[in-house]
Coordinates of C-alpha atoms and ligand atoms in Angstrom, one line a residue:
X1 CA 39.6 36.4 -23.1
X2 CA 42.5 34.7 -24.7
X3 CA 42.0 32.4 -27.6
X4 CA 41.7 29.2 -25.5
X5 CA 39.1 31.2 -23.5
X6 CA 37.6 32.0 -26.5
X7 CA 37.5 28.6 -28.2
X8 CA 36.6 26.8 -24.6
X9 CA 33.3 28.7 -23.8
X10 CA 29.6 27.5 -25.4
X11 CA 30.0 24.4 -24.7
X12 CA 26.7 22.4 -25.9
X13 CA 28.6 18.9 -25.8
X14 CA 31.0 17.1 -28.3
X15 CA 31.0 14.3 -30.3
X16 CA 34.1 12.4 -30.3
X17 CA 35.3 10.3 -33.6
X18 CA 37.4 7.8 -32.1
X19 CA 37.2 6.1 -28.9
X20 CA 41.1 5.0 -28.4
X21 CA 44.0 6.7 -26.8
X22 CA 44.1 10.4 -28.5
X23 CA 40.4 10.2 -27.7
X24 CA 40.7 9.0 -24.0
X25 CA 43.3 12.4 -23.8
X26 CA 40.6 14.7 -25.9
X27 CA 37.8 14.1 -23.5
X28 CA 40.0 14.6 -20.7
X29 CA 41.4 17.6 -21.7
X30 CA 37.1 18.5 -22.2
X31 CA 36.4 17.6 -19.1
X32 CA 39.4 19.7 -17.4
X33 CA 37.8 22.9 -19.4
X34 CA 34.8 22.5 -17.6
X35 CA 32.9 21.0 -21.5
X36 CA 31.9 18.2 -21.8
X37 CA 31.4 15.1 -23.9
X38 CA 28.7 14.4 -26.4
X39 CA 29.3 11.0 -27.5
X40 CA 32.5 9.0 -28.3
X41 CA 31.4 7.1 -32.0
X42 CA 33.9 3.9 -32.7
X43 CA 33.3 1.0 -34.1
X44 CA 34.8 -0.9 -31.0
X45 CA 32.3 -1.0 -28.2
X46 CA 35.7 -0.7 -25.9
X47 CA 38.7 1.7 -25.5
X48 CA 38.8 4.8 -23.7
X49 CA 34.5 5.0 -23.6
X50 CA 34.3 3.0 -20.9
X51 CA 36.6 4.7 -18.3
X52 CA 35.4 5.8 -15.0
X53 CA 35.0 10.3 -14.8
X54 CA 34.7 9.9 -18.6
X55 CA 31.4 9.0 -18.9
X56 CA 29.7 10.1 -22.0
X57 CA 27.2 8.7 -24.2
X58 CA 28.9 5.4 -26.0
X59 CA 27.9 5.5 -29.6
X60 CA 28.8 2.4 -31.0
X61 CA 29.1 3.8 -35.1
X62 CA 31.2 2.9 -37.9
X63 CA 33.0 5.3 -38.4
X64 CA 32.7 4.5 -42.2
X65 CA 29.0 4.5 -42.1
X66 CA 29.1 8.7 -42.7
X67 CA 25.4 8.9 -43.8
X68 CA 24.0 7.1 -40.3
X69 CA 27.2 9.5 -38.7
X70 CA 25.5 12.9 -39.6
X71 CA 21.8 12.2 -39.9
X72 CA 20.8 10.2 -36.8
X73 CA 24.0 10.9 -34.4
X74 CA 26.1 14.1 -35.1
X75 CA 22.8 16.0 -36.1
X76 CA 24.0 19.6 -35.6
X77 CA 26.3 19.0 -32.9
X78 CA 30.2 19.9 -33.2
X79 CA 32.1 17.0 -33.6
X80 CA 36.4 16.9 -33.3
X81 CA 38.2 13.7 -35.1
X82 CA 40.0 12.0 -32.5
X83 CA 42.0 9.1 -34.1
X84 CA 45.6 9.8 -33.8
X85 CA 46.5 8.3 -37.5
X86 CA 46.7 10.5 -40.0
X87 CA 45.2 9.0 -43.0
X88 CA 42.6 7.6 -41.2
X89 CA 42.3 11.2 -39.9
X90 CA 42.3 12.7 -43.2
X91 CA 39.6 10.8 -44.9
X92 CA 36.9 11.6 -42.1
X93 CA 37.7 15.3 -41.9
X94 CA 37.4 15.4 -45.9
X95 CA 34.0 12.6 -46.3
X96 CA 32.6 15.2 -43.1
X97 CA 33.1 18.8 -44.8
X98 CA 31.9 17.2 -48.0
X99 CA 28.7 16.5 -45.9
X100 CA 29.0 20.0 -44.7
X101 CA 29.6 19.5 -41.5
X102 CA 31.4 22.2 -38.8
X103 CA 34.5 20.8 -36.3
X104 CA 34.9 22.3 -32.7
X105 CA 38.3 23.1 -31.3
X106 CA 39.5 21.4 -27.6
X107 CA 42.5 24.1 -25.8
X108 CA 43.5 21.9 -22.4
X109 CA 43.0 24.6 -19.9
X110 CA 46.7 24.2 -19.0
X111 CA 48.0 25.1 -22.5
X112 CA 49.7 28.4 -23.3
X113 CA 48.2 30.1 -26.3
X114 CA 49.7 33.7 -27.3
X115 CA 46.5 36.0 -27.4
X116 CA 48.3 36.6 -31.4
X117 CA 48.2 32.9 -32.5
X118 CA 45.1 31.4 -34.4
X119 CA 43.8 28.6 -34.4
X120 CA 41.7 26.9 -36.7
X121 CA 38.6 24.4 -36.5
X122 CA 39.1 20.6 -35.5
X123 CA 42.0 21.4 -34.0
X124 CA 43.3 19.7 -30.5
X125 CA 45.3 21.1 -28.5
X126 CA 47.2 19.4 -25.4
X127 CA 48.1 20.3 -21.3
X128 CA 51.0 21.9 -21.3
X129 CA 51.2 22.7 -24.8
X130 CA 52.7 26.2 -25.6
X131 CA 51.6 28.0 -29.2
X132 CA 53.1 31.5 -29.4
X133 CA 52.9 34.4 -30.5
X134 CA 51.7 34.4 -34.5
X135 CA 51.7 30.7 -34.7
X136 CA 48.7 29.8 -36.9
X137 CA 47.6 26.6 -36.3
X138 CA 45.5 25.0 -39.0
X139 CA 42.7 22.7 -39.1
X140 CA 42.5 19.6 -37.4
X141 CA 45.9 19.6 -36.6
X142 CA 47.0 18.3 -33.4
X143 CA 49.2 20.1 -31.2
X144 CA 50.1 17.3 -28.5
X145 CA 50.9 17.2 -24.9
X146 CA 53.6 20.1 -23.8
X147 CA 55.1 20.5 -27.5
X148 CA 56.6 24.1 -28.4
X149 CA 55.4 25.8 -31.4
X150 CA 57.5 28.9 -31.2
X151 CA 56.3 32.2 -32.8
X152 CA 55.3 33.1 -36.7
X153 CA 54.9 28.9 -36.8
X154 CA 52.4 27.2 -39.4
X155 CA 51.1 24.1 -38.6
X156 CA 48.9 23.1 -41.8
X157 CA 46.2 21.1 -41.8
X158 CA 45.7 17.5 -40.4
X159 CA 49.4 18.1 -39.2
X160 CA 50.3 16.3 -36.2
X161 CA 53.5 17.8 -33.6
X162 CA 53.4 14.8 -31.2
X163 CA 54.0 15.2 -27.3
X164 CA 57.0 17.0 -26.2
X165 CA 58.5 18.2 -30.1
X166 CA 59.4 21.5 -30.2
X167 CA 59.8 23.8 -33.2
X168 CA 61.4 26.9 -33.5
X169 CA 60.7 30.0 -35.0
X170 CA 59.0 30.6 -38.6
X171 CA 58.8 26.8 -39.1
X172 CA 56.6 25.6 -41.2
X173 CA 54.7 22.2 -41.3
X174 CA 52.8 21.3 -44.5
X175 CA 49.3 18.6 -44.6
X176 CA 49.1 14.9 -43.1
X177 CA 52.7 15.5 -41.4
X178 CA 53.2 13.6 -38.3
X179 CA 56.6 15.5 -36.2
X180 CA 57.0 12.9 -34.0
X181 CA 57.7 12.4 -30.1
X182 CA 60.3 14.5 -28.6
X183 CA 62.2 15.8 -32.1
X184 CA 63.7 19.5 -32.6
X185 CA 63.3 21.8 -35.2
X186 CA 65.4 24.3 -36.1
X187 CA 64.0 27.9 -36.6
X188 CA 63.0 29.1 -40.3
X189 CA 63.2 25.4 -41.9
X190 CA 59.8 24.4 -43.7
X191 CA 59.3 20.8 -43.5
X192 CA 56.7 19.2 -47.0
X193 CA 53.3 17.5 -47.1
X194 CA 52.7 13.7 -45.8
X195 CA 56.5 13.7 -44.3
X196 CA 57.0 11.4 -40.9
X197 CA 59.8 12.9 -38.6
X198 CA 60.7 10.1 -36.7
X199 CA 61.1 10.5 -32.6
X200 CA 63.9 12.3 -31.1
X201 CA 64.6 13.5 -34.4
X202 CA 66.7 16.8 -34.8
X203 CA 66.0 18.5 -38.0
X204 CA 68.2 21.1 -39.8
X205 CA 67.1 22.0 -43.2
X206 CA 64.2 21.9 -45.0
X207 CA 62.4 17.9 -45.6
X208 CA 60.6 17.7 -49.3
X209 CA 56.9 16.8 -49.4
X210 CA 56.2 12.6 -48.5
X211 CA 60.1 12.6 -47.3
X212 CA 61.0 10.7 -43.6
X213 CA 64.0 12.2 -40.8
X214 CA 65.2 10.2 -38.7
X215 CA 68.3 10.8 -36.4
X216 CA 70.1 14.2 -37.4
X217 CA 68.6 15.3 -40.3
Ligands
JB2_301 O1 40.4 1.9 -39.8 C1 40.5 1.9 -38.2 C2 39.9 2.3 -37.7 N1 38.6 3.4 -37.6 C3 38.2 3.5 -36.3 N2 41.4 1.4 -38.4 C4 42.1 1.5 -36.9 N3 43.6 1.0 -36.2 N4 41.1 2.2 -36.3 C5 40.1 2.3 -36.5 N5 39.6 2.9 -35.7 C6 39.2 3.2 -33.8 O2 40.1 4.0 -33.9 C7 39.5 2.3 -33.6 O3 38.2 1.2 -32.7 C8 40.5 2.6 -31.9 O4 39.0 3.2 -31.3 C9 40.6 4.0 -32.6 C10 42.5 3.8 -31.9 O5 42.6 3.8 -30.7 P1 44.0 4.1 -30.6 O6 44.1 3.7 -29.1 O7 44.8 2.4 -30.9 O8 44.7 4.9 -31.3 P2 44.6 6.4 -31.1 O9 44.3 6.8 -32.8 O10 43.7 6.6 -30.4 O11 45.7 7.2 -30.7 C11 46.9 7.3 -31.0 O12 47.4 7.9 -31.7 C12 47.5 9.1 -30.5 C13 48.0 10.3 -31.2 C14 47.5 6.1 -29.9 O13 49.2 5.6 -31.2 C15 48.3 6.8 -28.8 O14 49.4 7.0 -27.9 C16 48.6 8.9 -29.4 N6 48.9 9.6 -28.3

């Protein structure tokens, strides 16, 4: 059994916290894996929730109203934060952990995940993504559609590797960092916490905490 098989078994339905574009992609991956959506939780009562074929229970719910969310809605069910914005994600994740709730991970069945890779809780791995040997993907990170995370990479908590981004071997990506669409990071480079790597950027050298890189860095 591969790590993705292991993550995709034992489904009791997952509560998706968010109801926009990212939740749509996660829900589609869940259903492709033969799993189910326990409900979409969002402040807005439209969004992905109403998409035909992705019907899950719509639960209009203020994501900020944590007491209501944990007591009334999640009630021990696994959940996954499905907001794309890293600051919004971080706020919700921290508050849910403080409430001692446990996160689930979702791996699209058409992702390729090495048996030697490690994937933590709350992670989403999209269709066509590749995670190679000994890579580690920590809590709540997103490895989005078609991204490539080569061997021995370390993707820290709540980092987002956007669609089509390619990380060479031994790359490190810090907490709460966005590696943008289609960017390229050379082997061995370390990217700090809270960084933004713009779409299409080629990263040749290390990036300090909080920095933004665009073009050729
Ligand atoms: O404080 C908030 C908030 N709380 C809940 N601010 C904002 N802007 N949105 C909030 N939400 C809910 O997050 C909104 O009600 C809405 O349903 C959802 C955001 O949906 P949207 O489709 O705009 O973004 P997303 O986070 O689902 O997806 C973004 O990130 C993905 C990674 C998009 O940029 C996608 O294209 C991208 N693939």
